[in-house]
PDB file of C-alpha atoms in Angstrom:
ATOM      1  CA  MET A   1      43.022   6.599  40.352  1.00  0.00           C
ATOM      2  CA  VAL A   2      39.983   4.923  38.819  1.00  0.00           C
ATOM      3  CA  LYS A   3      37.674   3.125  41.130  1.00  0.00           C
ATOM      4  CA  THR A   4      36.070  -0.045  39.901  1.00  0.00           C
ATOM      5  CA  ARG A   5      32.307  -0.109  40.280  1.00  0.00           C
ATOM      6  CA  PHE A   6      30.080  -3.091  40.121  1.00  0.00           C
ATOM      7  CA  MET A   7      26.530  -2.903  38.829  1.00  0.00           C
ATOM      8  CA  VAL A   8      24.117  -5.587  39.804  1.00  0.00           C
ATOM      9  CA  PHE A   9      21.055  -6.253  37.619  1.00  0.00           C
ATOM     10  CA  ARG A  10      18.273  -8.579  38.442  1.00  0.00           C
ATOM     11  CA  MET A  11      17.232 -10.969  35.673  1.00  0.00           C
ATOM     12  CA  LYS A  12      13.673  -9.637  35.974  1.00  0.00           C
ATOM     13  CA  ASP A  13      14.892  -6.128  35.061  1.00  0.00           C
ATOM     14  CA  ILE A  14      16.892  -7.402  32.085  1.00  0.00           C
ATOM     15  CA  ILE A  15      13.908  -9.315  30.700  1.00  0.00           C
ATOM     16  CA  ARG A  16      11.599  -6.330  31.217  1.00  0.00           C
ATOM     17  CA  MET A  17      14.030  -4.038  29.361  1.00  0.00           C
ATOM     18  CA  GLY A  18      14.288  -6.542  26.491  1.00  0.00           C
ATOM     19  CA  VAL A  19      10.502  -6.684  26.157  1.00  0.00           C
ATOM     20  CA  PHE A  20      10.275  -2.866  26.111  1.00  0.00           C
ATOM     21  CA  ILE A  21      12.950  -2.654  23.434  1.00  0.00           C
ATOM     22  CA  LEU A  22      11.158  -5.299  21.326  1.00  0.00           C
ATOM     23  CA  VAL A  23       7.812  -3.498  21.635  1.00  0.00           C
ATOM     24  CA  GLY A  24       9.504  -0.208  20.716  1.00  0.00           C
ATOM     25  CA  VAL A  25      11.076  -1.700  17.594  1.00  0.00           C
ATOM     26  CA  ILE A  26       7.736  -3.221  16.530  1.00  0.00           C
ATOM     27  CA  LEU A  27       5.957   0.123  17.047  1.00  0.00           C
ATOM     28  CA  LEU A  28       8.641   1.947  15.077  1.00  0.00           C
ATOM     29  CA  ILE A  29       8.381  -0.484  12.148  1.00  0.00           C
ATOM     30  CA  THR A  30       4.575  -0.227  12.195  1.00  0.00           C
ATOM     31  CA  LEU A  31       4.740   3.570  12.214  1.00  0.00           C
ATOM     32  CA  ILE A  32       7.151   3.645   9.283  1.00  0.00           C
ATOM     33  CA  TRP A  33       4.984   1.173   7.339  1.00  0.00           C
ATOM     34  CA  ALA A  34       1.841   3.257   7.993  1.00  0.00           C
ATOM     35  CA  VAL A  35       3.448   6.547   6.958  1.00  0.00           C
ATOM     36  CA  ILE A  36       5.001   5.396   3.685  1.00  0.00           C
ATOM     37  CA  PRO A  37       2.485   6.025   0.867  1.00  0.00           C
ATOM     38  CA  ASN A  38       0.949   2.829  -0.391  1.00  0.00           C
ATOM     39  CA  ARG A  39       0.230   2.077  -4.004  1.00  0.00           C
ATOM     40  CA  PRO A  40      -2.301  -0.484  -5.013  1.00  0.00           C
ATOM     41  CA  ARG A  41      -0.652  -3.759  -5.779  1.00  0.00           C
ATOM     42  CA  ASP A  42      -1.759  -4.959  -9.170  1.00  0.00           C
ATOM     43  CA  THR A  43      -1.136  -8.561 -10.040  1.00  0.00           C
ATOM     44  CA  GLN A  44      -1.620  -7.813 -13.727  1.00  0.00           C
ATOM     45  CA  SER A  45      -0.166  -4.416 -14.472  1.00  0.00           C
ATOM     46  CA  VAL A  46      -0.469  -2.961 -17.934  1.00  0.00           C
ATOM     47  CA  SER A  47       0.977   0.404 -16.992  1.00  0.00           C
ATOM     48  CA  ASN A  48       3.613   0.306 -19.711  1.00  0.00           C
ATOM     49  CA  ILE A  49       1.243  -0.785 -22.477  1.00  0.00           C
ATOM     50  CA  VAL A  50       0.515   2.070 -24.812  1.00  0.00           C
ATOM     51  CA  GLY A  51      -0.786   1.147 -28.196  1.00  0.00           C
ATOM     52  CA  ASP A  52      -1.196  -2.194 -29.872  1.00  0.00           C
ATOM     53  CA  PHE A  53      -4.782  -2.439 -28.705  1.00  0.00           C
ATOM     54  CA  MET A  54      -7.545  -4.117 -30.644  1.00  0.00           C
ATOM     55  CA  PRO A  55     -10.053  -1.235 -31.073  1.00  0.00           C
ATOM     56  CA  GLY A  56     -13.314  -1.663 -29.206  1.00  0.00           C
ATOM     57  CA  THR A  57     -14.971  -1.605 -25.816  1.00  0.00           C
ATOM     58  CA  TYR A  58     -13.906  -4.205 -23.289  1.00  0.00           C
ATOM     59  CA  THR A  59     -15.557  -5.022 -19.994  1.00  0.00           C
ATOM     60  CA  SER A  60     -14.747  -6.597 -16.693  1.00  0.00           C
ATOM     61  CA  TYR A  61     -16.838  -7.070 -13.598  1.00  0.00           C
ATOM     62  CA  ILE A  62     -16.655  -6.194  -9.939  1.00  0.00           C
ATOM     63  CA  ILE A  63     -18.918  -7.847  -7.382  1.00  0.00           C
ATOM     64  CA  LEU A  64     -19.853  -5.412  -4.621  1.00  0.00           C
ATOM     65  CA  HIS A  65     -22.548  -6.151  -2.060  1.00  0.00           C
ATOM     66  CA  ASN A  66     -23.511  -9.256  -4.091  1.00  0.00           C
ATOM     67  CA  ARG A  67     -24.225  -7.158  -7.179  1.00  0.00           C
ATOM     68  CA  PRO A  68     -22.097  -7.081 -10.323  1.00  0.00           C
ATOM     69  CA  LEU A  69     -20.842  -3.752 -11.621  1.00  0.00           C
ATOM     70  CA  THR A  70     -19.521  -3.520 -15.159  1.00  0.00           C
ATOM     71  CA  VAL A  71     -16.343  -1.568 -15.813  1.00  0.00           C
ATOM     72  CA  SER A  72     -15.937  -0.729 -19.483  1.00  0.00           C
ATOM     73  CA  VAL A  73     -12.825   0.518 -21.251  1.00  0.00           C
ATOM     74  CA  THR A  74     -12.922   1.862 -24.805  1.00  0.00           C
ATOM     75  CA  VAL A  75      -9.694   1.903 -26.797  1.00  0.00           C
ATOM     76  CA  ASP A  76      -8.484   2.545 -30.315  1.00  0.00           C
ATOM     77  CA  GLU A  77      -5.231   1.181 -31.736  1.00  0.00           C
ATOM     78  CA  ASN A  78      -2.991   3.411 -29.644  1.00  0.00           C
ATOM     79  CA  HIS A  79      -5.020   5.134 -26.933  1.00  0.00           C
ATOM     80  CA  ILE A  80      -7.385   4.606 -24.053  1.00  0.00           C
ATOM     81  CA  LEU A  81     -10.405   6.689 -25.019  1.00  0.00           C
ATOM     82  CA  ASP A  82     -12.964   6.167 -22.270  1.00  0.00           C
ATOM     83  CA  ILE A  83     -13.396   4.371 -18.969  1.00  0.00           C
ATOM     84  CA  GLY A  84     -16.729   3.999 -17.252  1.00  0.00           C
ATOM     85  CA  ILE A  85     -18.742   2.028 -14.756  1.00  0.00           C
ATOM     86  CA  SER A  86     -22.278   0.750 -15.106  1.00  0.00           C
ATOM     87  CA  GLU A  87     -25.081   2.322 -13.121  1.00  0.00           C
ATOM     88  CA  VAL A  88     -24.301   1.828  -9.442  1.00  0.00           C
ATOM     89  CA  PRO A  89     -27.318   0.486  -7.511  1.00  0.00           C
ATOM     90  CA  GLN A  90     -28.309   2.542  -4.496  1.00  0.00           C
ATOM     91  CA  ALA A  91     -27.577  -0.328  -2.101  1.00  0.00           C
ATOM     92  CA  VAL A  92     -24.014  -0.516  -3.392  1.00  0.00           C
ATOM     93  CA  GLU A  93     -23.586   3.251  -3.270  1.00  0.00           C
ATOM     94  CA  VAL A  94     -24.652   3.282   0.384  1.00  0.00           C
ATOM     95  CA  PHE A  95     -21.974   0.768   1.346  1.00  0.00           C
ATOM     96  CA  TYR A  96     -19.344   2.050  -1.103  1.00  0.00           C
ATOM     97  CA  PRO A  97     -19.894   5.821  -1.369  1.00  0.00           C
ATOM     98  CA  LEU A  98     -16.476   6.470  -2.930  1.00  0.00           C
ATOM     99  CA  ILE A  99     -16.969   4.143  -5.904  1.00  0.00           C
ATOM    100  CA  ARG A 100     -18.373   6.737  -8.315  1.00  0.00           C
ATOM    101  CA  PRO A 101     -16.084   9.710  -7.508  1.00  0.00           C
ATOM    102  CA  THR A 102     -13.039   7.442  -7.457  1.00  0.00           C
ATOM    103  CA  MET A 103     -13.942   6.068 -10.892  1.00  0.00           C
ATOM    104  CA  VAL A 104     -14.345   9.587 -12.290  1.00  0.00           C
ATOM    105  CA  ASN A 105     -10.926  10.612 -10.958  1.00  0.00           C
ATOM    106  CA  LEU A 106      -9.273   7.391 -12.141  1.00  0.00           C
ATOM    107  CA  SER A 107     -10.809   7.724 -15.582  1.00  0.00           C
ATOM    108  CA  GLN A 108      -9.478  11.252 -15.989  1.00  0.00           C
ATOM    109  CA  GLU A 109      -5.992  10.359 -14.760  1.00  0.00           C
ATOM    110  CA  ILE A 110      -5.695   7.211 -16.874  1.00  0.00           C
ATOM    111  CA  ILE A 111      -6.889   8.910 -20.056  1.00  0.00           C
ATOM    112  CA  GLU A 112      -4.524  11.854 -19.508  1.00  0.00           C
ATOM    113  CA  SER A 113      -1.491   9.706 -18.733  1.00  0.00           C
ATOM    114  CA  GLN A 114      -2.450   6.699 -20.899  1.00  0.00           C
ATOM    115  CA  SER A 115      -1.232   4.519 -18.042  1.00  0.00           C
ATOM    116  CA  THR A 116      -2.736   2.680 -15.096  1.00  0.00           C
ATOM    117  CA  ASP A 117       0.343   3.344 -12.979  1.00  0.00           C
ATOM    118  CA  ILE A 118      -1.451   5.828 -10.735  1.00  0.00           C
ATOM    119  CA  TYR A 119      -0.882   6.998  -7.185  1.00  0.00           C
ATOM    120  CA  ALA A 120      -3.766   6.056  -4.903  1.00  0.00           C
ATOM    121  CA  PRO A 121      -4.658   8.565  -2.189  1.00  0.00           C
ATOM    122  CA  LEU A 122      -4.915   7.009   1.263  1.00  0.00           C
ATOM    123  CA  GLU A 123      -8.609   7.813   1.601  1.00  0.00           C
ATOM    124  CA  THR A 124      -9.496   5.866  -1.567  1.00  0.00           C
ATOM    125  CA  MET A 125      -6.647   3.353  -1.635  1.00  0.00           C
ATOM    126  CA  HIS A 126      -8.779   0.202  -1.455  1.00  0.00           C
ATOM    127  CA  THR A 127     -11.468   1.474  -3.833  1.00  0.00           C
ATOM    128  CA  THR A 128      -8.763   2.531  -6.284  1.00  0.00           C
ATOM    129  CA  ALA A 129      -7.124  -0.896  -6.082  1.00  0.00           C
ATOM    130  CA  VAL A 130     -10.411  -2.686  -6.879  1.00  0.00           C
ATOM    131  CA  LEU A 131     -11.212  -0.369  -9.795  1.00  0.00           C
ATOM    132  CA  LEU A 132      -7.664  -0.519 -11.196  1.00  0.00           C
ATOM    133  CA  GLU A 133      -7.769  -4.297 -11.137  1.00  0.00           C
ATOM    134  CA  ALA A 134     -10.975  -4.262 -13.192  1.00  0.00           C
ATOM    135  CA  ILE A 135      -9.569  -1.644 -15.593  1.00  0.00           C
ATOM    136  CA  ASN A 136      -6.354  -3.639 -16.037  1.00  0.00           C
ATOM    137  CA  THR A 137      -8.380  -6.791 -16.731  1.00  0.00           C
ATOM    138  CA  ALA A 138     -10.302  -4.991 -19.485  1.00  0.00           C
ATOM    139  CA  LEU A 139      -7.081  -3.546 -20.936  1.00  0.00           C
ATOM    140  CA  LEU A 140      -5.494  -6.995 -21.001  1.00  0.00           C
ATOM    141  CA  GLN A 141      -8.494  -8.180 -23.010  1.00  0.00           C
ATOM    142  CA  ALA A 142      -7.921  -5.276 -25.428  1.00  0.00           C
ATOM    143  CA  LYS A 143      -4.251  -6.162 -25.647  1.00  0.00           C
ATOM    144  CA  GLN A 144      -4.818  -9.880 -26.203  1.00  0.00           C
ATOM    145  CA  PRO A 145      -8.316 -10.423 -27.640  1.00  0.00           C
ATOM    146  CA  SER A 146      -7.544 -14.033 -28.582  1.00  0.00           C
ATOM    147  CA  MET A 147      -7.037 -14.896 -24.885  1.00  0.00           C
ATOM    148  CA  GLN A 148     -10.670 -14.132 -23.907  1.00  0.00           C
TER     149      GLN A 148
END
């Protein structure tokens, strides 16, 4: 024969358990969001544009530590030929030490793949996003020179 058992819970215990479950769910979502690799979010992506460029060198600017840096992109009709950054002042390099090596890596990857759809490593994610935005701006100028 089955005996019926009654369990008595205090409202305080129920509320406490609900709060713990809510905090656990929030921590789990945060952990999943932090572990998933992030890609820079470009508002103006030109990753699928290959060719149809107006040959020349196009520039865009980044303001870092109240100093403008020029990002230049050289293209011919169908290819991205060169990507560079102006001389980085020492004050900027102190505050943004990854700017130069990130630009070198980005330049190599973009020229090899002929696309700005590039994976950004976690350690340079923000620097990559800023540089890709400037590169995409210059490529959009090369794509649509009449819109300058």
